[in-house]
Amino acid sequence: MSSNRRFEGRSVIVTGAGSGIGEATARAFAAEGGLVTIAELDGDKGRAVCDAIVADGGKARFVETDATDEASVRAMVEAACAAHGPVRHAFNNVGAAKLGSLEELSLEDWNWTVQISLTSTFLAMKHEIPVMKANGGGTIVNTASMSGRIFTPSAPASYSAAKAGVIHLSHYASCTYARDNIRVNSVLPGLTATPQIASMFTLEQQAEVASHHQMIHRCVQPSEIAAAVLFLSSDEAAMITGRGIEISGGGAHAS
Ligand SMILES: NC(=O)c1ccc[n+]([C@@H]2O[C@H](COP(=O)([O-])OP(=O)(O)OC[C@H]3O[C@@H](n4cnc5c(N)ncnc54)[C@H](O)[C@@H]3O)[C@@H](O)[C@H]2O)c1
């Protein structure tokens, strides 16, 4: 367990916490004393991460959540507050893509990607912000992507546009709620070694992206995204808001 306990006794929400970046970040918050709500659609994964945190001496609660459904998100925020006190930190992390060129993309797949990658971020903030406003403030970090900032050939148009939306929505919220002592930032991961990426790209394809499009020729590790999220959420980042922080090994600047 970490000796640095920046989130001791604080109520924290992590969405999509059952795998990959969300799992690593939920574990990192709990290791620093956070009271973590594991908001996850997949019950088996969510419960497994929750049990692992508790087994490690941390505090966590699993709340089955569909981040694209408003009633589910509202209930999740209420459950987080009831279990751990008013939400102080949120990491809104759910997002995904279906591959296909712009011409091939069906409207159904476009809508699915925008719902899961952008609408989920809106719904989470919509229900987290009133709690933070009423309780003296808080921090929000949303997961965007490098492909929301620059052209990434491997990412579909739907996903890139949705993640650009996450970056701007985060900035919009930061401007609106700074007066309420709420800071809002986004993280922009480069190719990160998670189960989602393993299901979409072979190891060879991942190595190709890392070596051709980054200064540092390897995939990002989920723990490296978690470290940035915890910093942005911590009091050390008290004067950082409205930023989109790239964690990508110098992504896209090398070529
Ligand atoms: N892995 C990368 O290279 C990479 C790069 C840039 C951005 N991102 C973004 O990082 C975030 C996390 O990605 P990851 O690679 O860790 O993915 P992952 O698939 O490993 O984890 C995502 C988790 O979200 C859960 N989830 C899916 N739909 C949900 C819903 N509707 N409600 C609640 N939970 C839901 C999944 O069950 C899963 O546990 C996503 O927003 C993704 O777009 C990932």
Short mmCIF file of C-alpha atoms and ligand atoms in Angstrom, two decimals:
data_model
loop_
_atom_site.label_atom_id
_atom_site.label_comp_id
_atom_site.label_asym_id
_atom_site.label_seq_id
_atom_site.Cartn_x
_atom_site.Cartn_y
_atom_site.Cartn_z
CA MET A 1 0.00 0.00 0.00
CA SER A 2 1.23 3.50 -0.90
CA SER A 3 2.64 5.72 1.86
CA ASN A 4 1.36 8.72 -0.09
CA ARG A 5 -2.36 8.99 0.76
CA ARG A 6 -3.60 12.03 -1.14
CA PHE A 7 -7.22 10.82 -1.26
CA GLU A 8 -7.67 9.59 2.32
CA GLY A 9 -11.37 9.32 3.16
CA ARG A 10 -12.52 11.00 -0.05
CA SER A 11 -15.39 9.71 -2.17
CA VAL A 12 -14.18 8.84 -5.68
CA ILE A 13 -16.07 7.59 -8.76
CA VAL A 14 -14.32 5.67 -11.55
CA THR A 15 -16.43 4.63 -14.56
CA GLY A 16 -15.37 1.69 -16.69
CA ALA A 17 -13.36 0.55 -13.67
CA GLY A 18 -13.55 -3.16 -14.46
CA SER A 19 -10.64 -3.25 -16.91
CA GLY A 20 -7.64 -1.48 -18.38
CA ILE A 21 -7.15 2.21 -17.58
CA GLY A 22 -10.20 2.40 -15.29
CA GLU A 23 -9.09 -0.62 -13.26
CA ALA A 24 -5.55 0.72 -12.82
CA THR A 25 -6.88 4.12 -11.75
CA ALA A 26 -9.46 2.70 -9.33
CA ARG A 27 -6.72 0.63 -7.71
CA ALA A 28 -4.40 3.66 -7.52
CA PHE A 29 -7.07 5.87 -5.88
CA ALA A 30 -7.84 3.12 -3.35
CA ALA A 31 -4.13 2.64 -2.59
CA GLU A 32 -4.02 6.32 -1.61
CA GLY A 33 -6.98 6.09 0.75
CA GLY A 34 -9.81 6.91 -1.68
CA LEU A 35 -13.27 5.43 -1.07
CA VAL A 36 -13.85 4.18 -4.59
CA THR A 37 -17.10 3.52 -6.43
CA ILE A 38 -16.44 0.98 -9.17
CA ALA A 39 -18.99 2.04 -11.81
CA GLU A 40 -18.96 -0.73 -14.40
CA LEU A 41 -21.37 -2.40 -16.83
CA ASP A 42 -19.82 -5.86 -16.59
CA GLY A 43 -20.75 -7.29 -13.19
CA ASP A 44 -18.06 -9.97 -13.15
CA LYS A 45 -15.26 -7.54 -13.96
CA GLY A 46 -16.55 -4.84 -11.61
CA ARG A 47 -16.93 -7.22 -8.68
CA ALA A 48 -13.48 -8.74 -9.32
CA VAL A 49 -11.76 -5.33 -9.21
CA CYS A 50 -13.74 -4.34 -6.13
CA ASP A 51 -12.83 -7.60 -4.34
CA ALA A 52 -9.14 -7.19 -5.27
CA ILE A 53 -9.07 -3.65 -3.83
CA VAL A 54 -10.71 -4.79 -0.60
CA ALA A 55 -8.32 -7.77 -0.37
CA ASP A 56 -5.43 -5.29 -0.64
CA GLY A 57 -6.82 -3.32 2.35
CA GLY A 58 -8.53 -0.60 0.30
CA LYS A 59 -12.14 0.58 0.32
CA ALA A 60 -14.35 0.11 -2.72
CA ARG A 61 -17.92 -0.60 -3.70
CA PHE A 62 -19.15 -2.00 -6.99
CA VAL A 63 -22.22 -0.34 -8.53
CA GLU A 64 -23.46 -1.93 -11.75
CA THR A 65 -23.76 1.01 -14.12
CA ASP A 66 -24.52 1.63 -17.76
CA ALA A 67 -22.66 4.89 -18.38
CA THR A 68 -24.83 5.59 -21.46
CA ASP A 69 -28.12 5.42 -19.54
CA GLU A 70 -29.14 8.50 -17.56
CA ALA A 71 -31.21 6.71 -14.91
CA SER A 72 -28.35 4.30 -14.30
CA VAL A 73 -25.78 7.13 -13.99
CA ARG A 74 -28.05 9.09 -11.63
CA ALA A 75 -28.52 6.01 -9.44
CA MET A 76 -24.76 5.34 -9.46
CA VAL A 77 -23.92 8.86 -8.24
CA GLU A 78 -26.58 8.56 -5.52
CA ALA A 79 -25.19 5.17 -4.48
CA ALA A 80 -21.64 6.56 -4.37
CA CYS A 81 -22.74 9.42 -2.10
CA ALA A 82 -24.76 7.11 0.14
CA ALA A 83 -21.86 4.67 0.56
CA HIS A 84 -18.86 7.01 0.74
CA GLY A 85 -20.14 10.56 1.23
CA PRO A 86 -20.49 13.35 -1.33
CA VAL A 87 -18.44 12.65 -4.44
CA ARG A 88 -15.23 14.66 -4.39
CA HIS A 89 -13.31 13.17 -7.34
CA ALA A 90 -14.59 11.61 -10.57
CA PHE A 91 -12.75 9.83 -13.35
CA ASN A 92 -15.18 9.45 -16.25
CA ASN A 93 -13.40 6.91 -18.35
CA VAL A 94 -15.88 4.84 -20.37
CA GLY A 95 -15.28 4.85 -24.12
CA ALA A 96 -14.91 2.49 -27.06
CA ALA A 97 -14.91 2.31 -30.85
CA LYS A 98 -15.99 0.09 -33.71
CA LEU A 99 -13.46 0.06 -36.53
CA GLY A 100 -14.26 1.09 -40.09
CA SER A 101 -13.46 3.86 -42.56
CA LEU A 102 -15.66 6.95 -42.70
CA GLU A 103 -17.38 5.65 -45.86
CA GLU A 104 -18.04 2.21 -44.36
CA LEU A 105 -19.26 3.38 -40.97
CA SER A 106 -22.95 2.62 -40.40
CA LEU A 107 -25.09 5.23 -38.68
CA GLU A 108 -25.72 2.65 -35.98
CA ASP A 109 -22.00 2.23 -35.29
CA TRP A 110 -21.49 6.02 -35.37
CA ASN A 111 -24.27 6.53 -32.81
CA TRP A 112 -23.00 3.69 -30.61
CA THR A 113 -19.48 5.16 -30.50
CA VAL A 114 -20.67 8.71 -29.78
CA GLN A 115 -23.01 7.41 -27.05
CA ILE A 116 -20.36 5.37 -25.27
CA SER A 117 -17.45 7.79 -25.75
CA LEU A 118 -19.04 11.26 -25.49
CA THR A 119 -22.62 11.06 -24.18
CA SER A 120 -21.38 8.96 -21.24
CA THR A 121 -19.05 11.82 -20.26
CA PHE A 122 -21.89 14.36 -20.44
CA LEU A 123 -24.20 12.19 -18.33
CA ALA A 124 -21.56 11.54 -15.68
CA MET A 125 -20.69 15.24 -15.30
CA LYS A 126 -24.36 16.23 -15.35
CA HIS A 127 -24.97 14.18 -12.19
CA GLU A 128 -21.59 14.61 -10.46
CA ILE A 129 -21.37 18.40 -10.71
CA PRO A 130 -24.46 19.26 -8.61
CA VAL A 131 -23.07 17.12 -5.76
CA MET A 132 -19.68 18.83 -5.97
CA LYS A 133 -21.28 22.30 -6.19
CA ALA A 134 -23.32 21.62 -3.06
CA ASN A 135 -20.29 20.37 -1.11
CA GLY A 136 -17.56 22.91 -1.73
CA GLY A 137 -16.12 21.64 -5.01
CA GLY A 138 -14.26 18.70 -6.47
CA THR A 139 -12.28 17.44 -9.43
CA ILE A 140 -13.21 15.68 -12.64
CA VAL A 141 -10.91 13.98 -15.13
CA ASN A 142 -12.42 12.67 -18.37
CA THR A 143 -10.74 10.15 -20.66
CA ALA A 144 -10.29 11.54 -24.15
CA SER A 145 -7.65 10.24 -26.58
CA MET A 146 -4.77 11.44 -28.73
CA SER A 147 -7.06 10.74 -31.66
CA GLY A 148 -9.35 13.49 -30.40
CA ARG A 149 -6.54 16.00 -30.91
CA ILE A 150 -4.65 14.80 -33.98
CA PHE A 151 -5.35 12.55 -36.95
CA THR A 152 -4.64 8.95 -35.96
CA PRO A 153 -4.96 6.57 -38.92
CA SER A 154 -5.88 3.59 -36.72
CA ALA A 155 -8.85 5.38 -35.08
CA PRO A 156 -12.26 5.61 -36.78
CA ALA A 157 -13.85 9.00 -37.53
CA SER A 158 -16.66 8.42 -35.04
CA TYR A 159 -14.26 7.80 -32.17
CA SER A 160 -11.92 10.66 -33.11
CA ALA A 161 -14.82 13.11 -33.32
CA ALA A 162 -16.33 11.86 -30.05
CA LYS A 163 -13.00 12.18 -28.23
CA ALA A 164 -12.48 15.69 -29.63
CA GLY A 165 -15.89 16.34 -28.10
CA VAL A 166 -14.68 15.02 -24.73
CA ILE A 167 -11.72 17.44 -24.79
CA HIS A 168 -13.96 20.41 -25.56
CA LEU A 169 -16.73 19.37 -23.18
CA SER A 170 -14.13 19.13 -20.39
CA HIS A 171 -12.84 22.60 -21.22
CA TYR A 172 -16.39 23.96 -21.36
CA ALA A 173 -17.18 22.50 -17.93
CA SER A 174 -13.91 23.83 -16.48
CA CYS A 175 -14.81 27.37 -17.58
CA THR A 176 -18.37 27.07 -16.27
CA TYR A 177 -17.62 25.59 -12.86
CA ALA A 178 -14.26 27.11 -11.82
CA ARG A 179 -16.22 29.55 -9.65
CA ASP A 180 -17.70 26.55 -7.81
CA ASN A 181 -14.21 25.22 -7.03
CA ILE A 182 -14.59 22.37 -9.49
CA ARG A 183 -11.58 21.60 -11.71
CA VAL A 184 -12.13 19.65 -14.93
CA ASN A 185 -9.32 18.22 -17.07
CA SER A 186 -9.03 15.46 -19.64
CA VAL A 187 -6.33 12.87 -20.28
CA LEU A 188 -5.33 11.93 -23.82
CA PRO A 189 -3.80 8.44 -23.80
CA GLY A 190 -1.72 7.21 -26.68
CA LEU A 191 -1.90 3.50 -27.52
CA THR A 192 -2.24 1.90 -24.10
CA ALA A 193 -1.79 -1.80 -23.36
CA THR A 194 -5.32 -2.74 -22.22
CA PRO A 195 -7.72 -5.61 -23.02
CA GLN A 196 -9.67 -3.28 -25.37
CA ILE A 197 -6.56 -2.68 -27.49
CA ALA A 198 -5.59 -6.36 -27.37
CA SER A 199 -9.03 -7.20 -28.82
CA MET A 200 -8.64 -4.71 -31.69
CA PHE A 201 -4.96 -4.86 -32.71
CA THR A 202 -2.33 -7.60 -32.90
CA LEU A 203 0.90 -7.13 -30.92
CA GLU A 204 2.63 -6.50 -34.26
CA GLN A 205 0.16 -3.70 -35.11
CA GLN A 206 0.60 -2.18 -31.64
CA ALA A 207 4.40 -2.19 -32.03
CA GLU A 208 4.03 -0.61 -35.47
CA VAL A 209 1.96 2.29 -34.08
CA ALA A 210 4.30 2.81 -31.13
CA SER A 211 7.46 2.80 -33.24
CA HIS A 212 6.17 4.97 -36.09
CA HIS A 213 4.02 7.52 -34.30
CA GLN A 214 5.67 8.08 -30.92
CA MET A 215 9.01 9.38 -29.69
CA ILE A 216 9.05 6.65 -27.04
CA HIS A 217 8.66 3.35 -28.91
CA ARG A 218 6.39 1.34 -26.65
CA CYS A 219 2.74 1.25 -25.59
CA VAL A 220 1.64 3.34 -22.62
CA GLN A 221 0.90 1.28 -19.50
CA PRO A 222 -2.48 1.76 -17.74
CA SER A 223 -0.62 2.62 -14.51
CA GLU A 224 1.00 5.56 -16.35
CA ILE A 225 -2.43 6.99 -17.20
CA ALA A 226 -3.54 6.38 -13.60
CA ALA A 227 -0.55 8.35 -12.27
CA ALA A 228 -1.53 11.36 -14.38
CA VAL A 229 -5.20 11.11 -13.35
CA LEU A 230 -4.25 11.02 -9.67
CA PHE A 231 -1.95 14.01 -10.08
CA LEU A 232 -4.66 16.04 -11.86
CA SER A 233 -7.18 15.05 -9.17
CA SER A 234 -4.85 15.87 -6.29
CA ASP A 235 -4.33 19.12 -4.41
CA GLU A 236 -0.89 19.32 -6.09
CA ALA A 237 -2.73 20.28 -9.29
CA ALA A 238 -4.89 22.91 -7.56
CA MET A 239 -4.17 25.48 -10.31
CA ILE A 240 -4.59 23.14 -13.28
CA THR A 241 -7.98 23.14 -14.99
CA GLY A 242 -9.36 23.01 -18.51
CA ARG A 243 -6.29 21.17 -19.84
CA GLY A 244 -6.09 18.10 -22.05
CA ILE A 245 -2.95 16.26 -20.95
CA GLU A 246 -1.25 13.95 -23.46
CA ILE A 247 0.19 10.73 -22.08
CA SER A 248 1.42 9.23 -25.30
CA GLY A 249 5.20 8.95 -25.40
CA GLY A 250 5.33 12.04 -27.58
CA GLY A 251 2.60 10.63 -29.80
CA ALA A 252 2.49 11.73 -33.45
CA HIS A 253 5.35 14.18 -33.08
CA ALA A 254 8.05 11.74 -34.06
CA SER A 255 7.12 11.17 -37.70
N1 LIG B 1 -6.29 1.66 -24.61
C1 LIG B 1 -5.95 2.68 -25.41
O1 LIG B 1 -5.01 2.62 -26.24
C2 LIG B 1 -6.71 3.98 -25.32
C3 LIG B 1 -6.19 5.10 -25.99
C4 LIG B 1 -6.87 6.30 -25.91
C5 LIG B 1 -8.04 6.37 -25.17
N2 LIG B 1 -8.52 5.27 -24.54
C6 LIG B 1 -9.76 5.39 -23.77
O2 LIG B 1 -9.53 4.96 -22.44
C7 LIG B 1 -10.76 4.49 -21.88
C8 LIG B 1 -10.57 3.12 -21.28
O3 LIG B 1 -10.15 2.25 -22.31
P1 LIG B 1 -9.46 0.84 -22.02
O4 LIG B 1 -8.52 0.60 -23.14
O5 LIG B 1 -8.97 0.78 -20.61
O6 LIG B 1 -10.71 -0.13 -22.24
P2 LIG B 1 -11.16 -1.51 -21.55
O7 LIG B 1 -12.10 -2.14 -22.53
O8 LIG B 1 -9.98 -2.29 -21.11
O9 LIG B 1 -12.00 -1.01 -20.29
C9 LIG B 1 -13.21 -0.34 -20.45
C10 LIG B 1 -14.19 -0.78 -19.37
O10 LIG B 1 -15.41 -0.04 -19.55
C11 LIG B 1 -16.50 -0.93 -19.36
N3 LIG B 1 -17.68 -0.42 -20.05
C12 LIG B 1 -17.96 -0.51 -21.37
N4 LIG B 1 -19.15 0.07 -21.63
C13 LIG B 1 -19.62 0.53 -20.46
C14 LIG B 1 -20.79 1.23 -20.09
N5 LIG B 1 -21.73 1.54 -20.99
N6 LIG B 1 -20.97 1.57 -18.80
C15 LIG B 1 -20.02 1.25 -17.86
N7 LIG B 1 -18.89 0.59 -18.15
C16 LIG B 1 -18.69 0.24 -19.44
C17 LIG B 1 -16.01 -2.24 -19.93
O11 LIG B 1 -16.78 -3.34 -19.45
C18 LIG B 1 -14.57 -2.26 -19.46
O12 LIG B 1 -14.45 -2.84 -18.18
C19 LIG B 1 -11.79 4.57 -23.01
O13 LIG B 1 -12.48 5.80 -22.95
C20 LIG B 1 -10.92 4.55 -24.26
O14 LIG B 1 -11.56 5.12 -25.36
C21 LIG B 1 -7.89 4.07 -24.59
#
